[in-house]
């Protein structure tokens, strides 16, 4: 465990290893050798893109040091230019690596910036990706619209069914990629089991030919799940969601082995998806220190809302990892755990309305959304998740509207399916608004 230094009293070291994750996220490395501001209680926001170098020799050293952390270490960095690195991002990255139980973190301008960053680092022309059938929409289009142009092929397979996976892995496979819980139906994928499969294939493979497991942990947040503990090589996040928590800034991060930090920094430098200092500062100052409080409240709200929905006669199915009736409940109990090992089933609920046929189910979903948008104080019709307000979305009409109802069903997306991203409200208000909407449309 790293120690916490006090800049103004050199050599006075506070051992932070005895403190809990919650406390750590408040204090972090906010006093850091990276930046001399030891009398600020809150880290200041870096406002300069460029840094004075004092001498050509110092400049040369800075350029040599960049993306060369193994040789040079990063205790006292020479900052040059924001896209190479600056203190706010460094401070945030230390905390993000710590909370995800990874060795290093590199931030990006958005979740998609981070996702294209990790694929950009791991894959080249001719390589292949194996991905779960249902993915975040832009990840899906990155893999299926853009990467074929670079001769990178993606094979989609249901990773909840372990049997078929080995058949789609080839010598060219470089990445197994998935979200768990997945968007929007909250499928849970067994990270340990995927790791065993990857290990089997990786035996005897060179580092450059290895298969890496990359998990998008945005839905769970590290509060509910740390995939690296179960064998994932890399974790990606949209900081725009639960980690940022307030819906004010976009951001992304890749967390993984220290060995890859330099390459990730190079990818970020040259592809240019750099996290802004203001966004880094917001996540560091507001998002992380309040994460445990926000997610705890969202989980307790989600439990109550899911239990209410489950007993409603007009609702066909409720997917929430915390419900005993959920298909993946037992698996969720094994991998969605908070820092103290308690079951932490997250803040997203997916539920579906009944109807006499597919068109009616879809129409019921659409009408519920429209009624909620106008009449429910606590249900905001909007994409995104992990924010202070509860957000409601209808995949069949919005994110997945191009698919006919039958095709939606084939993909496991119910035409009447609704995604609820639970916020911090009083749960009784959420339930009474849902009740009001259901009554009005049925
Ligand atoms: C939002 C989201 C992303 C993309 O993140 P941005 O910050 O919007 O680029 C990726 N994966 C999941 C699961 C998301 O919810």
PDB file of C-alpha atoms in Angstrom, residues 34-158:
ATOM      1  CA  UNK A  34       2.685  15.009  -7.674  1.00  0.00           C
ATOM      2  CA  UNK A  35       1.621  18.509  -6.887  1.00  0.00           C
ATOM      3  CA  UNK A  36       2.678  20.926  -4.192  1.00  0.00           C
ATOM      4  CA  UNK A  37      -0.529  22.341  -2.764  1.00  0.00           C
ATOM      5  CA  UNK A  38      -0.317  20.965   0.729  1.00  0.00           C
ATOM      6  CA  UNK A  39      -2.355  23.775   2.293  1.00  0.00           C
ATOM      7  CA  UNK A  40      -5.395  23.273   0.075  1.00  0.00           C
ATOM      8  CA  UNK A  41      -7.923  20.911   1.630  1.00  0.00           C
ATOM      9  CA  UNK A  42      -9.534  20.372  -1.783  1.00  0.00           C
ATOM     10  CA  UNK A  43      -7.160  19.880  -4.703  1.00  0.00           C
ATOM     11  CA  UNK A  44      -7.146  22.995  -6.894  1.00  0.00           C
ATOM     12  CA  UNK A  45      -8.250  22.705 -10.519  1.00  0.00           C
ATOM     13  CA  UNK A  46      -5.380  22.811 -12.955  1.00  0.00           C
ATOM     14  CA  UNK A  47      -6.033  25.671 -15.342  1.00  0.00           C
ATOM     15  CA  UNK A  48      -2.992  25.549 -17.586  1.00  0.00           C
ATOM     16  CA  UNK A  49      -2.506  23.411 -20.670  1.00  0.00           C
ATOM     17  CA  UNK A  50       1.248  24.031 -20.684  1.00  0.00           C
ATOM     18  CA  UNK A  51       3.889  23.846 -17.965  1.00  0.00           C
ATOM     19  CA  UNK A  52       7.038  25.944 -17.595  1.00  0.00           C
ATOM     20  CA  UNK A  53      10.103  23.780 -18.023  1.00  0.00           C
ATOM     21  CA  UNK A  54      12.880  25.988 -16.512  1.00  0.00           C
ATOM     22  CA  UNK A  55      15.608  24.603 -18.762  1.00  0.00           C
ATOM     23  CA  UNK A  56      16.012  22.712 -22.012  1.00  0.00           C
ATOM     24  CA  UNK A  57      17.550  19.895 -19.987  1.00  0.00           C
ATOM     25  CA  UNK A  58      14.436  19.637 -17.808  1.00  0.00           C
ATOM     26  CA  UNK A  59      12.289  19.672 -20.974  1.00  0.00           C
ATOM     27  CA  UNK A  60      14.370  16.875 -22.485  1.00  0.00           C
ATOM     28  CA  UNK A  61      14.042  14.878 -19.282  1.00  0.00           C
ATOM     29  CA  UNK A  62      10.286  15.395 -19.320  1.00  0.00           C
ATOM     30  CA  UNK A  63       9.963  14.067 -22.855  1.00  0.00           C
ATOM     31  CA  UNK A  64      12.122  11.095 -22.006  1.00  0.00           C
ATOM     32  CA  UNK A  65      10.120  10.397 -18.885  1.00  0.00           C
ATOM     33  CA  UNK A  66       6.746  10.456 -20.651  1.00  0.00           C
ATOM     34  CA  UNK A  67       5.268   6.978 -21.079  1.00  0.00           C
ATOM     35  CA  UNK A  68       8.400   5.562 -19.533  1.00  0.00           C
ATOM     36  CA  UNK A  69       7.085   5.113 -16.027  1.00  0.00           C
ATOM     37  CA  UNK A  70       8.798   1.762 -15.452  1.00  0.00           C
ATOM     38  CA  UNK A  71      12.236   3.358 -15.760  1.00  0.00           C
ATOM     39  CA  UNK A  72      11.547   6.781 -14.391  1.00  0.00           C
ATOM     40  CA  UNK A  73       8.845   6.140 -11.812  1.00  0.00           C
ATOM     41  CA  UNK A  74       6.154   8.764 -11.466  1.00  0.00           C
ATOM     42  CA  UNK A  75       6.660  10.249  -8.064  1.00  0.00           C
ATOM     43  CA  UNK A  76       7.829  13.640  -9.176  1.00  0.00           C
ATOM     44  CA  UNK A  77       6.717  14.038 -12.748  1.00  0.00           C
ATOM     45  CA  UNK A  78       7.758  16.767 -15.138  1.00  0.00           C
ATOM     46  CA  UNK A  79       4.553  18.042 -16.684  1.00  0.00           C
ATOM     47  CA  UNK A  80       4.795  19.370 -20.226  1.00  0.00           C
ATOM     48  CA  UNK A  81       1.407  19.569 -21.940  1.00  0.00           C
ATOM     49  CA  UNK A  82      -2.110  18.574 -20.829  1.00  0.00           C
ATOM     50  CA  UNK A  83      -2.499  15.802 -23.415  1.00  0.00           C
ATOM     51  CA  UNK A  84       0.611  14.090 -21.990  1.00  0.00           C
ATOM     52  CA  UNK A  85      -0.572  14.402 -18.398  1.00  0.00           C
ATOM     53  CA  UNK A  86      -1.342  16.932 -15.654  1.00  0.00           C
ATOM     54  CA  UNK A  87      -1.974  16.778 -11.894  1.00  0.00           C
ATOM     55  CA  UNK A  88      -5.803  16.552 -11.796  1.00  0.00           C
ATOM     56  CA  UNK A  89      -5.908  13.504 -14.051  1.00  0.00           C
ATOM     57  CA  UNK A  90      -3.006  11.893 -12.186  1.00  0.00           C
ATOM     58  CA  UNK A  91      -4.736  12.344  -8.831  1.00  0.00           C
ATOM     59  CA  UNK A  92      -7.989  10.920 -10.186  1.00  0.00           C
ATOM     60  CA  UNK A  93      -6.198   7.991 -11.824  1.00  0.00           C
ATOM     61  CA  UNK A  94      -4.529   7.021  -8.530  1.00  0.00           C
ATOM     62  CA  UNK A  95      -7.912   6.860  -6.840  1.00  0.00           C
ATOM     63  CA  UNK A  96      -9.629   5.002  -9.677  1.00  0.00           C
ATOM     64  CA  UNK A  97      -6.923   2.327  -9.795  1.00  0.00           C
ATOM     65  CA  UNK A  98      -7.164   1.966  -6.017  1.00  0.00           C
ATOM     66  CA  UNK A  99     -10.935   1.537  -5.916  1.00  0.00           C
ATOM     67  CA  UNK A 100     -10.972  -0.970  -8.827  1.00  0.00           C
ATOM     68  CA  UNK A 101      -8.138  -2.989  -7.238  1.00  0.00           C
ATOM     69  CA  UNK A 102      -6.083  -2.465 -10.385  1.00  0.00           C
ATOM     70  CA  UNK A 103      -2.452  -1.462 -10.665  1.00  0.00           C
ATOM     71  CA  UNK A 104      -2.902   1.569 -12.862  1.00  0.00           C
ATOM     72  CA  UNK A 105      -5.585   3.740 -14.442  1.00  0.00           C
ATOM     73  CA  UNK A 106      -5.526   5.981 -17.503  1.00  0.00           C
ATOM     74  CA  UNK A 107      -8.436   8.374 -17.984  1.00  0.00           C
ATOM     75  CA  UNK A 108     -10.054   9.352 -21.287  1.00  0.00           C
ATOM     76  CA  UNK A 109     -12.449  12.045 -22.452  1.00  0.00           C
ATOM     77  CA  UNK A 110     -15.488   9.720 -22.328  1.00  0.00           C
ATOM     78  CA  UNK A 111     -16.436   6.091 -21.824  1.00  0.00           C
ATOM     79  CA  UNK A 112     -16.228   5.592 -25.588  1.00  0.00           C
ATOM     80  CA  UNK A 113     -12.803   7.244 -25.578  1.00  0.00           C
ATOM     81  CA  UNK A 114     -11.679   4.657 -22.998  1.00  0.00           C
ATOM     82  CA  UNK A 115     -13.269   1.738 -24.887  1.00  0.00           C
ATOM     83  CA  UNK A 116     -11.681   2.742 -28.200  1.00  0.00           C
ATOM     84  CA  UNK A 117      -8.431   3.332 -26.268  1.00  0.00           C
ATOM     85  CA  UNK A 118      -8.232  -0.214 -24.905  1.00  0.00           C
ATOM     86  CA  UNK A 119      -9.189  -1.815 -28.236  1.00  0.00           C
ATOM     87  CA  UNK A 120      -6.750   0.520 -29.989  1.00  0.00           C
ATOM     88  CA  UNK A 121      -3.990  -0.711 -27.698  1.00  0.00           C
ATOM     89  CA  UNK A 122      -4.800  -4.440 -27.785  1.00  0.00           C
ATOM     90  CA  UNK A 123      -5.925  -4.973 -31.399  1.00  0.00           C
ATOM     91  CA  UNK A 124      -4.364  -4.553 -34.819  1.00  0.00           C
ATOM     92  CA  UNK A 125      -5.533  -5.403 -38.331  1.00  0.00           C
ATOM     93  CA  UNK A 126      -6.324  -9.120 -38.630  1.00  0.00           C
ATOM     94  CA  UNK A 127      -7.170  -9.560 -34.931  1.00  0.00           C
ATOM     95  CA  UNK A 128     -10.508 -10.727 -33.610  1.00  0.00           C
ATOM     96  CA  UNK A 129     -12.763  -9.773 -30.705  1.00  0.00           C
ATOM     97  CA  UNK A 130     -15.321 -12.018 -29.009  1.00  0.00           C
ATOM     98  CA  UNK A 131     -18.123  -9.951 -27.459  1.00  0.00           C
ATOM     99  CA  UNK A 132     -21.400 -10.572 -25.657  1.00  0.00           C
ATOM    100  CA  UNK A 133     -24.479 -10.302 -27.895  1.00  0.00           C
ATOM    101  CA  UNK A 134     -25.941  -7.310 -26.110  1.00  0.00           C
ATOM    102  CA  UNK A 135     -23.717  -4.282 -25.607  1.00  0.00           C
ATOM    103  CA  UNK A 136     -23.922  -0.555 -25.012  1.00  0.00           C
ATOM    104  CA  UNK A 137     -25.147   0.886 -28.352  1.00  0.00           C
ATOM    105  CA  UNK A 138     -22.034   2.884 -29.291  1.00  0.00           C
ATOM    106  CA  UNK A 139     -19.722  -0.006 -28.351  1.00  0.00           C
ATOM    107  CA  UNK A 140     -21.818  -2.164 -30.666  1.00  0.00           C
ATOM    108  CA  UNK A 141     -21.434   0.283 -33.525  1.00  0.00           C
ATOM    109  CA  UNK A 142     -17.703   0.789 -32.843  1.00  0.00           C
ATOM    110  CA  UNK A 143     -17.179  -2.972 -33.203  1.00  0.00           C
ATOM    111  CA  UNK A 144     -19.584  -3.561 -36.080  1.00  0.00           C
ATOM    112  CA  UNK A 145     -19.485  -0.361 -38.113  1.00  0.00           C
ATOM    113  CA  UNK A 146     -15.917   0.911 -37.747  1.00  0.00           C
ATOM    114  CA  UNK A 147     -13.583  -1.972 -36.911  1.00  0.00           C
ATOM    115  CA  UNK A 148     -14.380  -4.036 -40.033  1.00  0.00           C
ATOM    116  CA  UNK A 149     -12.801  -1.123 -41.934  1.00  0.00           C
ATOM    117  CA  UNK A 150      -9.560  -1.838 -40.087  1.00  0.00           C
ATOM    118  CA  UNK A 151      -9.949  -5.566 -40.636  1.00  0.00           C
ATOM    119  CA  UNK A 152     -10.767  -6.239 -36.975  1.00  0.00           C
ATOM    120  CA  UNK A 153     -13.574  -8.762 -36.744  1.00  0.00           C
ATOM    121  CA  UNK A 154     -16.047  -9.166 -33.872  1.00  0.00           C
ATOM    122  CA  UNK A 155     -17.896 -12.387 -33.129  1.00  0.00           C
ATOM    123  CA  UNK A 156     -21.012 -11.883 -31.017  1.00  0.00           C
ATOM    124  CA  UNK A 157     -21.984 -14.722 -28.704  1.00  0.00           C
ATOM    125  CA  UNK A 158     -24.147 -15.122 -25.603  1.00  0.00           C
TER     126      UNK A 158
END
